[in-house]
Amino acid sequence: MRLTLLTFFYFLSALLFAQTGIRGTITSAGGEKLPFSTIYIKGTTNGTTANEQASYFLRTPPGKHTIVVQYVGYAILEREVDVAEGQTIEINFTLQEQALQLKTVTITAGEDPAYRVIREAIKKRKFHENEVRAFKNDAYIKGLFRLKKRPEKILGQKITVDTGILYLSESVSKFAFERPDKISERMISSKVSGNEQGFSFNQASDFNINPYEKSYSHEILGERVFVSPISSQAFIMYDFEWLGIFEENGKLINKIRLLPKRSTDPAFEGVVYIVEDEWRFHTLDLLATKARGIEFTDSLKIHQVFAPTQNDIWMPISQKFEFQFGGFGFKGEGYYLGVYSNYEVEPNYALYKEHDLFESTFESGEVRDLFTEDDFTAEVLYVEEESNKRDSTYWENVRPIPLTAFEVEDYRVKDSVRIVKESVPYKDSVDRERNKLSAGNILLTGYTHYNSIAEKYWSLPSIQSTLQFNTVEGLVTEFQPTIWSQKEERTKYWIRPSLRYGFSSEKFYGKFDASYRFLDDQFTRIYFGGGSYVSQFDDQGAITPLIGTYMALVNGRNFVKLYQKSFAYARLRKELVNGIRMYARVEYAVRDMLANTTDFTWAKDDKADFTSNQPYNEELNGGVDGAIGTGFSTSKALTTQVIFRIRFKQRYATRPDFKIVYASKYPQLYVTLKKGFGDVNYDFLSLRATDNLNLGLSGSSSYMIEAGSFLSSSSMIFADFKHFSGNQTNLSQVSKQYKFELLPYYTFSTKDTYLEAHFEHHFNEFIFNKIPLIKKLNFQAVASVNYLNTKAIGNYVELGAGIEHIFKFMRVDYYWSFRDGISESKGFRLGFGF
């Protein structure tokens, strides 16, 4: 009864708005609803898609039109309509199952006819991939996530989220594209269920997929790259089955089933429809499953429908990404649906001339450029400030897909709930519940106190996170509460006082750190702080306190090396111009050497090997410069540092609430300048280049190359040296991207010139998916090379080979190191992380 009333009021509200067009439902001859069918005006790309209840509304100009209705597996249906201005006609369409002809195509003995079609499509793939030089359209994007099942508790914590629609959002954009990768999108309408002031994260460019590229790569598929059924590698990955042929508007359409050869290959299941003689796609219906390596979902369906535009160039008029997900007792589903209309297409005229098709395709004087150079900038998306202010009347007039009764209800309920959730009594009641203290907070997870009305919060660490051990201080308790404030759900400022006491050294330390973020588009944030504290010689942290504690207590190795620092600092982060971000820092510090105060360990005496708190370094202890060690007397220093991060041709999106920057396809550069004054006197310069490379089926690579030098170093202490991220444990710090796994800590730190490089290649499932049994484990291979050159070490190389994605979060590597071509060490490294 409730849904009946909702449906009644939905159609009643639609009738109140005078719209010109047709509406109704689409079913099969047997009465089965055909959700997400495609409906459009013949000869145009103005169309829509039915919703999941098979209801549709198609806006039309007044007058006579031929309406085309299609659904995968059913014969196309055309019907003449005559619509008066302001009139809405109800027309229900009934589709017949596609009658396939099996004798139209000559069958070669011993070969399925599908192979002939696929071979022809492969020959024409590059032409269709580059057939369009530029286009623009109107794009409607709708996203919906629905939770179908949830557990009552996870790890003893009650799950408060309910089943039903988790996310529902719609957007309308003006979209433009020019080969090879120029994009411009202007979002003019945005609607998010339950967040009237929010802006949709739907983006038409995220679904601008050219089906003629040789492979499919999309974040929904995860790291895996899927092979196109018409790529040059198609016959390695697929078998094909010809299901028949049918005629549509004078064209013959082949229906072909895709049959991946192996269960774990990056290949789609499904059906493709290919136009005879033209060898272009008519419709795609693809399925990728978890067994084939997709990571974030259990399955993904891709459905694309194409229709002719100007000069009989076919473009997608609708596409749908439908997925299912599950884990930890949760199960759900969702989809992103795009409807594209009002195409303007600029063909690749040079390509047509190359294939001697220009004269037969285009009329004299028809050649024109769709865009100018000024039409595309680094801003690839602009969300209009008023885009989320559109009322229900507006959406009734622009929405190409009718809302289902459940979606209407979701908007209504969540808008009502939002008003309640923003009220003071509700926020108070929620905060009272969240602010209750438990034993788990005290011992394991820490405690957070919420004041949602003022958007101010504070947190206390758990007991287990406050304890650590090192040989300089002994047992350490470190207490770091945090106070912060938010605005528009983003942290505006935070303050973190820190108190630390060493029970063996009997020394007490204290400091504070704070940060304030400006609400601008330059990512401006200031940091400042000061106090008296301990610091590792490598200020990036040579080893984590947790691993350092484990190594000292269990293995009897004291890799944590500390000195005392009384300091005050200020930092600034700011984007100077698009693509150039500055990180500036000034610090004054009084630095003092510390010594070990305990040799306590659980390791047996013959296993323990504690060393001095003065790290060994070959440039100093080794006599390279005739120096005598890394220890130092009190040092007062003023240091300044500026880092410029440069992203060439950085693209960005401008939203009313904040700016989003995207990674560039070019290498990213870092230029670092550092100067020391006071008891020290040195100048440092370095240049770093990093990049990530997508290599298709064979995986992805990342690299870093850095060269640096102390241009002058007349007076320095060891803390001022350039330190390299090493490792002398069997545990790899996965959070550090560029590191050495066999290099001793501090041994080859330098105050001279150096060259450092790292390369890592993730094969994804390129190797293991070819090995029987093992391929079902979804293991992924990884290989790495690390290089370092300094005056002391010469040429140092590490080679690594490993397996990642073990139980989804574990990685094991084996490394070999060589110094000037001579084998030096080897060993396993174990890492954890997602």
mmCIF file of N, CA and C in Angstrom, residues 43-98:
data_model
loop_
_atom_site.group_PDB
_atom_site.id
_atom_site.type_symbol
_atom_site.label_atom_id
_atom_site.label_comp_id
_atom_site.label_asym_id
_atom_site.label_seq_id
_atom_site.Cartn_x
_atom_site.Cartn_y
_atom_site.Cartn_z
ATOM 1 N N GLY A 43 17.361 9.212 -35.496
ATOM 2 C CA GLY A 43 18.083 10.260 -36.219
ATOM 3 C C GLY A 43 18.759 11.256 -35.304
ATOM 4 N N THR A 44 18.635 11.079 -33.986
ATOM 5 C CA THR A 44 19.273 11.958 -33.013
ATOM 6 C C THR A 44 19.917 11.093 -31.937
ATOM 7 N N THR A 45 20.651 11.755 -31.046
ATOM 8 C CA THR A 45 21.147 11.058 -29.853
ATOM 9 C C THR A 45 20.400 11.547 -28.624
ATOM 10 N N ASN A 46 19.237 12.125 -28.825
ATOM 11 C CA ASN A 46 18.416 12.571 -27.710
ATOM 12 C C ASN A 46 17.580 11.385 -27.231
ATOM 13 N N GLY A 47 17.940 10.879 -26.084
ATOM 14 C CA GLY A 47 17.258 9.704 -25.585
ATOM 15 C C GLY A 47 17.322 9.619 -24.087
ATOM 16 N N THR A 48 16.907 8.476 -23.564
ATOM 17 C CA THR A 48 16.909 8.256 -22.129
ATOM 18 C C THR A 48 17.012 6.765 -21.873
ATOM 19 N N THR A 49 16.974 6.422 -20.609
ATOM 20 C CA THR A 49 17.038 5.039 -20.176
ATOM 21 C C THR A 49 15.921 4.796 -19.179
ATOM 22 N N ALA A 50 15.278 3.652 -19.258
ATOM 23 C CA ALA A 50 14.259 3.310 -18.269
ATOM 24 C C ALA A 50 14.924 3.068 -16.916
ATOM 25 N N ASN A 51 14.153 3.251 -15.841
ATOM 26 C CA ASN A 51 14.717 2.983 -14.521
ATOM 27 C C ASN A 51 14.622 1.496 -14.200
ATOM 28 N N GLU A 52 14.980 1.119 -12.962
ATOM 29 C CA GLU A 52 15.005 -0.310 -12.643
ATOM 30 C C GLU A 52 13.612 -0.906 -12.503
ATOM 31 N N GLN A 53 12.566 -0.074 -12.555
ATOM 32 C CA GLN A 53 11.201 -0.589 -12.606
ATOM 33 C C GLN A 53 10.646 -0.548 -14.030
ATOM 34 N N ALA A 54 11.557 -0.288 -14.995
ATOM 35 C CA ALA A 54 11.223 -0.266 -16.425
ATOM 36 C C ALA A 54 10.335 0.910 -16.811
ATOM 37 N N SER A 55 10.232 1.927 -15.968
ATOM 38 C CA SER A 55 9.476 3.131 -16.310
ATOM 39 C C SER A 55 10.408 4.139 -16.986
ATOM 40 N N TYR A 56 9.875 4.907 -17.939
ATOM 41 C CA TYR A 56 10.705 5.857 -18.647
ATOM 42 C C TYR A 56 9.930 7.161 -18.850
ATOM 43 N N PHE A 57 10.681 8.222 -19.110
ATOM 44 C CA PHE A 57 10.101 9.474 -19.611
ATOM 45 C C PHE A 57 11.081 10.049 -20.625
ATOM 46 N N LEU A 58 10.602 10.315 -21.828
ATOM 47 C CA LEU A 58 11.439 10.856 -22.894
ATOM 48 C C LEU A 58 10.904 12.220 -23.303
ATOM 49 N N ARG A 59 11.723 13.240 -23.092
ATOM 50 C CA ARG A 59 11.375 14.590 -23.505
ATOM 51 C C ARG A 59 11.536 14.706 -25.018
ATOM 52 N N THR A 60 10.558 15.283 -25.687
ATOM 53 C CA THR A 60 10.630 15.443 -27.143
ATOM 54 C C THR A 60 10.230 16.864 -27.518
ATOM 55 N N PRO A 61 10.721 17.354 -28.648
ATOM 56 C CA PRO A 61 10.166 18.605 -29.174
ATOM 57 C C PRO A 61 8.737 18.327 -29.661
ATOM 58 N N PRO A 62 7.879 19.346 -29.740
ATOM 59 C CA PRO A 62 6.552 19.115 -30.301
ATOM 60 C C PRO A 62 6.653 18.679 -31.762
ATOM 61 N N GLY A 63 5.729 17.803 -32.176
ATOM 62 C CA GLY A 63 5.699 17.367 -33.560
ATOM 63 C C GLY A 63 5.778 15.864 -33.679
ATOM 64 N N LYS A 64 6.011 15.414 -34.931
ATOM 65 C CA LYS A 64 6.057 13.992 -35.218
ATOM 66 C C LYS A 64 7.488 13.468 -35.100
ATOM 67 N N HIS A 65 7.617 12.288 -34.474
ATOM 68 C CA HIS A 65 8.929 11.682 -34.281
ATOM 69 C C HIS A 65 8.815 10.169 -34.407
ATOM 70 N N THR A 66 9.947 9.549 -34.746
ATOM 71 C CA THR A 66 10.044 8.100 -34.691
ATOM 72 C C THR A 66 10.813 7.736 -33.428
ATOM 73 N N ILE A 67 10.174 6.988 -32.539
ATOM 74 C CA ILE A 67 10.795 6.593 -31.273
ATOM 75 C C ILE A 67 11.393 5.202 -31.427
ATOM 76 N N VAL A 68 12.653 5.055 -30.996
ATOM 77 C CA VAL A 68 13.357 3.781 -31.072
ATOM 78 C C VAL A 68 13.519 3.238 -29.654
ATOM 79 N N VAL A 69 13.159 1.969 -29.439
ATOM 80 C CA VAL A 69 13.301 1.311 -28.138
ATOM 81 C C VAL A 69 14.125 0.048 -28.330
ATOM 82 N N GLN A 70 15.141 -0.141 -27.489
ATOM 83 C CA GLN A 70 15.947 -1.348 -27.616
ATOM 84 C C GLN A 70 16.370 -1.869 -26.254
ATOM 85 N N TYR A 71 16.568 -3.164 -26.204
ATOM 86 C CA TYR A 71 16.995 -3.861 -24.990
ATOM 87 C C TYR A 71 17.762 -5.103 -25.439
ATOM 88 N N VAL A 72 18.847 -5.409 -24.736
ATOM 89 C CA VAL A 72 19.710 -6.515 -25.142
ATOM 90 C C VAL A 72 18.912 -7.816 -25.207
ATOM 91 N N GLY A 73 18.998 -8.500 -26.355
ATOM 92 C CA GLY A 73 18.314 -9.768 -26.527
ATOM 93 C C GLY A 73 16.927 -9.642 -27.119
ATOM 94 N N TYR A 74 16.489 -8.395 -27.356
ATOM 95 C CA TYR A 74 15.144 -8.162 -27.897
ATOM 96 C C TYR A 74 15.249 -7.354 -29.194
ATOM 97 N N ALA A 75 14.285 -7.571 -30.068
ATOM 98 C CA ALA A 75 14.266 -6.858 -31.343
ATOM 99 C C ALA A 75 13.982 -5.382 -31.095
ATOM 100 N N ILE A 76 14.666 -4.542 -31.869
ATOM 101 C CA ILE A 76 14.441 -3.107 -31.767
ATOM 102 C C ILE A 76 13.006 -2.780 -32.186
ATOM 103 N N LEU A 77 12.409 -1.809 -31.532
ATOM 104 C CA LEU A 77 11.032 -1.427 -31.823
ATOM 105 C C LEU A 77 10.992 0.049 -32.193
ATOM 106 N N GLU A 78 10.314 0.388 -33.278
ATOM 107 C CA GLU A 78 10.148 1.784 -33.685
ATOM 108 C C GLU A 78 8.660 2.104 -33.731
ATOM 109 N N ARG A 79 8.329 3.307 -33.282
ATOM 110 C CA ARG A 79 6.929 3.718 -33.309
ATOM 111 C C ARG A 79 6.842 5.211 -33.590
ATOM 112 N N GLU A 80 5.903 5.590 -34.456
ATOM 113 C CA GLU A 80 5.669 6.994 -34.768
ATOM 114 C C GLU A 80 4.807 7.623 -33.668
ATOM 115 N N VAL A 81 5.178 8.826 -33.247
ATOM 116 C CA VAL A 81 4.370 9.555 -32.277
ATOM 117 C C VAL A 81 4.193 10.986 -32.769
ATOM 118 N N ASP A 82 3.132 11.619 -32.340
ATOM 119 C CA ASP A 82 2.860 13.028 -32.654
ATOM 120 C C ASP A 82 2.508 13.701 -31.336
ATOM 121 N N VAL A 83 3.403 14.562 -30.851
ATOM 122 C CA VAL A 83 3.255 15.160 -29.526
ATOM 123 C C VAL A 83 3.016 16.656 -29.676
ATOM 124 N N ALA A 84 1.970 17.138 -29.046
ATOM 125 C CA ALA A 84 1.668 18.576 -29.067
ATOM 126 C C ALA A 84 2.445 19.287 -27.974
ATOM 127 N N GLU A 85 2.629 20.594 -28.116
ATOM 128 C CA GLU A 85 3.330 21.414 -27.119
ATOM 129 C C GLU A 85 2.663 21.242 -25.762
ATOM 130 N N GLY A 86 3.486 20.925 -24.739
ATOM 131 C CA GLY A 86 2.980 20.779 -23.377
ATOM 132 C C GLY A 86 2.243 19.483 -23.123
ATOM 133 N N GLN A 87 2.242 18.568 -24.097
ATOM 134 C CA GLN A 87 1.502 17.314 -23.957
ATOM 135 C C GLN A 87 2.448 16.188 -23.546
ATOM 136 N N THR A 88 1.994 15.351 -22.623
ATOM 137 C CA THR A 88 2.714 14.144 -22.259
ATOM 138 C C THR A 88 1.829 12.945 -22.603
ATOM 139 N N ILE A 89 2.316 12.093 -23.508
ATOM 140 C CA ILE A 89 1.561 10.930 -23.953
ATOM 141 C C ILE A 89 2.088 9.693 -23.234
ATOM 142 N N GLU A 90 1.195 8.861 -22.767
ATOM 143 C CA GLU A 90 1.620 7.612 -22.139
ATOM 144 C C GLU A 90 1.602 6.513 -23.196
ATOM 145 N N ILE A 91 2.780 5.903 -23.395
ATOM 146 C CA ILE A 91 2.924 4.806 -24.358
ATOM 147 C C ILE A 91 3.725 3.696 -23.686
ATOM 148 N N ASN A 92 3.132 2.532 -23.589
ATOM 149 C CA ASN A 92 3.821 1.361 -23.071
ATOM 150 C C ASN A 92 4.339 0.534 -24.241
ATOM 151 N N PHE A 93 5.609 0.194 -24.208
ATOM 152 C CA PHE A 93 6.220 -0.562 -25.296
ATOM 153 C C PHE A 93 6.368 -2.025 -24.897
ATOM 154 N N THR A 94 6.065 -2.908 -25.818
ATOM 155 C CA THR A 94 6.261 -4.347 -25.621
ATOM 156 C C THR A 94 7.259 -4.840 -26.653
ATOM 157 N N LEU A 95 8.375 -5.387 -26.173
ATOM 158 C CA LEU A 95 9.441 -5.842 -27.063
ATOM 159 C C LEU A 95 9.364 -7.357 -27.254
ATOM 160 N N GLN A 96 9.670 -7.795 -28.471
ATOM 161 C CA GLN A 96 9.715 -9.214 -28.798
ATOM 162 C C GLN A 96 11.167 -9.696 -28.726
ATOM 163 N N GLU A 97 11.337 -10.942 -28.312
ATOM 164 C CA GLU A 97 12.681 -11.504 -28.287
ATOM 165 C C GLU A 97 13.270 -11.479 -29.696
ATOM 166 N N GLN A 98 14.572 -11.207 -29.746
ATOM 167 C CA GLN A 98 15.240 -11.076 -31.032
ATOM 168 C C GLN A 98 15.223 -12.399 -31.794
#
